[in-house]
Amino acid sequence: MFEIGEIVFCPLRGSGVIEAIERRTMLGETREYVIIQMKEPGLVIMIPTERIDQSGFRKVNNQEEADKVQAILYKKEVELDYSVDARQRTKQNQEKLSSGSFISCSEVVRDLTCMEYTKSLSSIERTILMKARRLLLDELSIIKHISLEEAECIVNRLLERE
């Protein structure tokens, strides 16, 4: 279970802070809720404590996972399957992001960035890349205790073509 003040991560929303755990009555039913103030301005999420495990919220990863992500981003010899059509590729990438995995998110960033070097991405793929980068930078900055701008410099350097 999470504690008040703890930073948590939501697969499609990014990071947030547990603001409170309190009992509230809604629709005539009293339940305990976890109240999360998301980094996204003005967004507060309330989740019944009995459903928090199914919500996708998780603890922020550690430095070991950040090292794995950096290794994934640095890997330049990626075999991309160009025979897969854009619709199927989009579905695969959205599934990876929805999984909430930091590793999967980094693979989406790496693969779409590599693909962008050889062919133009569809507008949907560009949107997925931007979302994946935002999530990746958010979590990486928290793990490393650095700004989003510093995290972006690290990611850009790792993704640079030689």
Short mmCIF file of C-alpha atoms in Angstrom, two decimals:
data_model
loop_
_atom_site.label_atom_id
_atom_site.label_comp_id
_atom_site.label_asym_id
_atom_site.label_seq_id
_atom_site.Cartn_x
_atom_site.Cartn_y
_atom_site.Cartn_z
CA MET A 1 0.00 0.00 0.00
CA PHE A 2 1.07 3.57 -0.53
CA GLU A 3 1.81 6.19 2.11
CA ILE A 4 0.86 9.87 2.26
CA GLY A 5 3.55 11.97 0.59
CA GLU A 6 4.80 9.09 -1.57
CA ILE A 7 5.38 9.71 -5.26
CA VAL A 8 3.56 7.19 -7.44
CA PHE A 9 3.40 6.60 -11.17
CA CYS A 10 0.39 6.08 -13.41
CA PRO A 11 1.04 4.40 -16.78
CA LEU A 12 -0.73 6.96 -18.96
CA ARG A 13 -0.70 10.03 -16.72
CA GLY A 14 2.77 10.16 -15.21
CA SER A 15 3.72 10.94 -11.64
CA GLY A 16 1.64 12.09 -8.73
CA VAL A 17 1.84 12.43 -4.98
CA ILE A 18 -0.39 10.64 -2.47
CA GLU A 19 -2.08 13.60 -0.80
CA ALA A 20 -4.39 11.71 1.54
CA ILE A 21 -6.00 8.42 2.39
CA GLU A 22 -9.46 9.11 3.75
CA ARG A 23 -12.99 7.80 4.13
CA ARG A 24 -15.61 9.40 1.92
CA THR A 25 -19.24 8.69 1.20
CA MET A 26 -20.23 8.61 -2.45
CA LEU A 27 -23.54 7.41 -3.81
CA GLY A 28 -24.51 6.35 -0.29
CA GLU A 29 -21.48 4.11 0.14
CA THR A 30 -18.63 4.89 2.53
CA ARG A 31 -15.20 3.75 1.37
CA GLU A 32 -11.57 4.51 1.97
CA TYR A 33 -9.96 6.38 -0.94
CA VAL A 34 -6.40 7.15 -1.96
CA ILE A 35 -6.26 10.75 -3.18
CA ILE A 36 -3.48 11.45 -5.66
CA GLN A 37 -2.46 14.92 -6.82
CA MET A 38 -1.06 14.35 -10.29
CA LYS A 39 1.80 16.37 -11.74
CA GLU A 40 -0.61 17.39 -14.50
CA PRO A 41 -2.00 20.72 -13.21
CA GLY A 42 -5.44 20.52 -11.64
CA LEU A 43 -5.74 16.74 -11.90
CA VAL A 44 -6.65 14.90 -8.71
CA ILE A 45 -7.49 11.20 -8.85
CA MET A 46 -9.44 9.36 -6.15
CA ILE A 47 -9.24 5.58 -6.12
CA PRO A 48 -10.92 3.24 -3.62
CA THR A 49 -8.14 1.54 -1.65
CA GLU A 50 -9.51 -1.89 -2.54
CA ARG A 51 -8.98 -1.07 -6.24
CA ILE A 52 -5.56 0.56 -6.07
CA ASP A 53 -3.78 -2.65 -7.16
CA GLN A 54 -5.90 -2.89 -10.32
CA SER A 55 -5.58 0.84 -11.09
CA GLY A 56 -2.12 0.59 -12.62
CA PHE A 57 -0.59 2.99 -10.11
CA ARG A 58 2.79 1.79 -8.96
CA LYS A 59 5.83 2.91 -7.02
CA VAL A 60 8.45 4.86 -8.95
CA ASN A 61 11.26 2.65 -10.23
CA ASN A 62 14.78 2.67 -8.80
CA GLN A 63 18.24 3.51 -10.15
CA GLU A 64 18.80 -0.07 -11.30
CA GLU A 65 15.77 0.18 -13.61
CA ALA A 66 16.94 3.61 -14.78
CA ASP A 67 20.29 2.04 -15.74
CA LYS A 68 18.47 -0.64 -17.77
CA VAL A 69 16.41 2.04 -19.50
CA GLN A 70 19.51 4.02 -20.35
CA ALA A 71 21.10 0.90 -21.84
CA ILE A 72 17.98 0.32 -23.97
CA LEU A 73 18.04 3.91 -25.23
CA TYR A 74 21.74 3.67 -26.05
CA LYS A 75 21.36 0.49 -28.11
CA LYS A 76 21.63 1.58 -31.73
CA GLU A 77 21.39 -1.81 -33.47
CA VAL A 78 17.65 -2.22 -33.22
CA GLU A 79 15.90 -4.55 -35.62
CA LEU A 80 12.70 -2.82 -36.61
CA ASP A 81 10.10 -4.79 -38.49
CA TYR A 82 9.02 -2.46 -41.27
CA SER A 83 6.67 -5.11 -42.66
CA VAL A 84 4.28 -4.43 -39.76
CA ASP A 85 1.74 -1.84 -40.87
CA ALA A 86 1.34 1.44 -39.00
CA ARG A 87 -1.98 0.44 -37.45
CA GLN A 88 -0.54 -2.74 -35.90
CA ARG A 89 2.63 -0.91 -34.80
CA THR A 90 0.48 1.77 -33.15
CA LYS A 91 -1.53 -0.87 -31.30
CA GLN A 92 1.66 -2.58 -30.08
CA ASN A 93 3.15 0.70 -28.89
CA GLN A 94 -0.05 1.75 -27.11
CA GLU A 95 -0.16 -1.62 -25.35
CA LYS A 96 3.43 -1.15 -24.21
CA LEU A 97 2.61 2.28 -22.78
CA SER A 98 -0.59 1.04 -21.13
CA SER A 99 1.36 -1.72 -19.38
CA GLY A 100 3.02 0.92 -17.21
CA SER A 101 6.43 -0.67 -17.64
CA PHE A 102 9.32 1.79 -17.55
CA ILE A 103 11.29 -0.62 -19.77
CA SER A 104 8.48 -0.88 -22.34
CA CYS A 105 8.11 2.90 -22.40
CA SER A 106 11.83 3.27 -23.17
CA GLU A 107 11.53 0.71 -25.98
CA VAL A 108 8.72 2.74 -27.55
CA VAL A 109 10.86 5.89 -27.38
CA ARG A 110 13.90 4.14 -28.82
CA ASP A 111 12.06 2.28 -31.58
CA LEU A 112 9.99 5.23 -32.79
CA THR A 113 13.03 7.53 -32.64
CA CYS A 114 15.09 5.04 -34.69
CA MET A 115 12.22 4.67 -37.13
CA GLU A 116 11.96 8.44 -37.46
CA TYR A 117 15.56 8.52 -38.76
CA THR A 118 14.65 6.30 -41.73
CA LYS A 119 11.04 7.23 -42.50
CA SER A 120 8.49 9.75 -41.41
CA LEU A 121 6.18 8.74 -38.61
CA SER A 122 2.42 8.97 -38.93
CA SER A 123 0.75 11.67 -36.84
CA ILE A 124 -0.50 8.99 -34.41
CA GLU A 125 3.03 7.58 -34.05
CA ARG A 126 4.42 11.09 -33.42
CA THR A 127 1.78 11.57 -30.71
CA ILE A 128 2.69 8.23 -29.11
CA LEU A 129 6.40 9.14 -29.25
CA MET A 130 5.74 12.49 -27.56
CA LYS A 131 3.63 10.84 -24.85
CA ALA A 132 6.20 8.08 -24.28
CA ARG A 133 9.01 10.65 -24.03
CA ARG A 134 6.99 12.71 -21.53
CA LEU A 135 6.38 9.65 -19.33
CA LEU A 136 10.00 8.50 -19.63
CA LEU A 137 11.41 11.93 -18.75
CA ASP A 138 8.99 12.30 -15.84
CA GLU A 139 10.03 9.04 -14.19
CA LEU A 140 13.73 9.38 -15.03
CA SER A 141 13.85 12.87 -13.49
CA ILE A 142 12.26 11.56 -10.28
CA ILE A 143 14.61 8.59 -10.01
CA LYS A 144 17.74 10.66 -10.65
CA HIS A 145 16.53 13.71 -8.64
CA ILE A 146 17.08 16.01 -11.61
CA SER A 147 14.97 18.44 -13.62
CA LEU A 148 12.96 17.40 -16.66
CA GLU A 149 15.37 19.43 -18.79
CA GLU A 150 18.37 17.51 -17.44
CA ALA A 151 16.58 14.21 -18.02
CA GLU A 152 15.82 15.31 -21.58
CA CYS A 153 19.51 16.07 -22.20
CA ILE A 154 20.45 12.58 -20.98
CA VAL A 155 17.83 10.90 -23.17
CA ASN A 156 18.74 12.98 -26.23
CA ARG A 157 22.43 12.13 -25.81
CA LEU A 158 21.63 8.41 -25.51
CA LEU A 159 19.44 8.47 -28.62
CA GLU A 160 21.91 10.42 -30.78
CA ARG A 161 23.06 8.72 -33.94
CA GLU A 162 26.80 8.52 -34.34
#
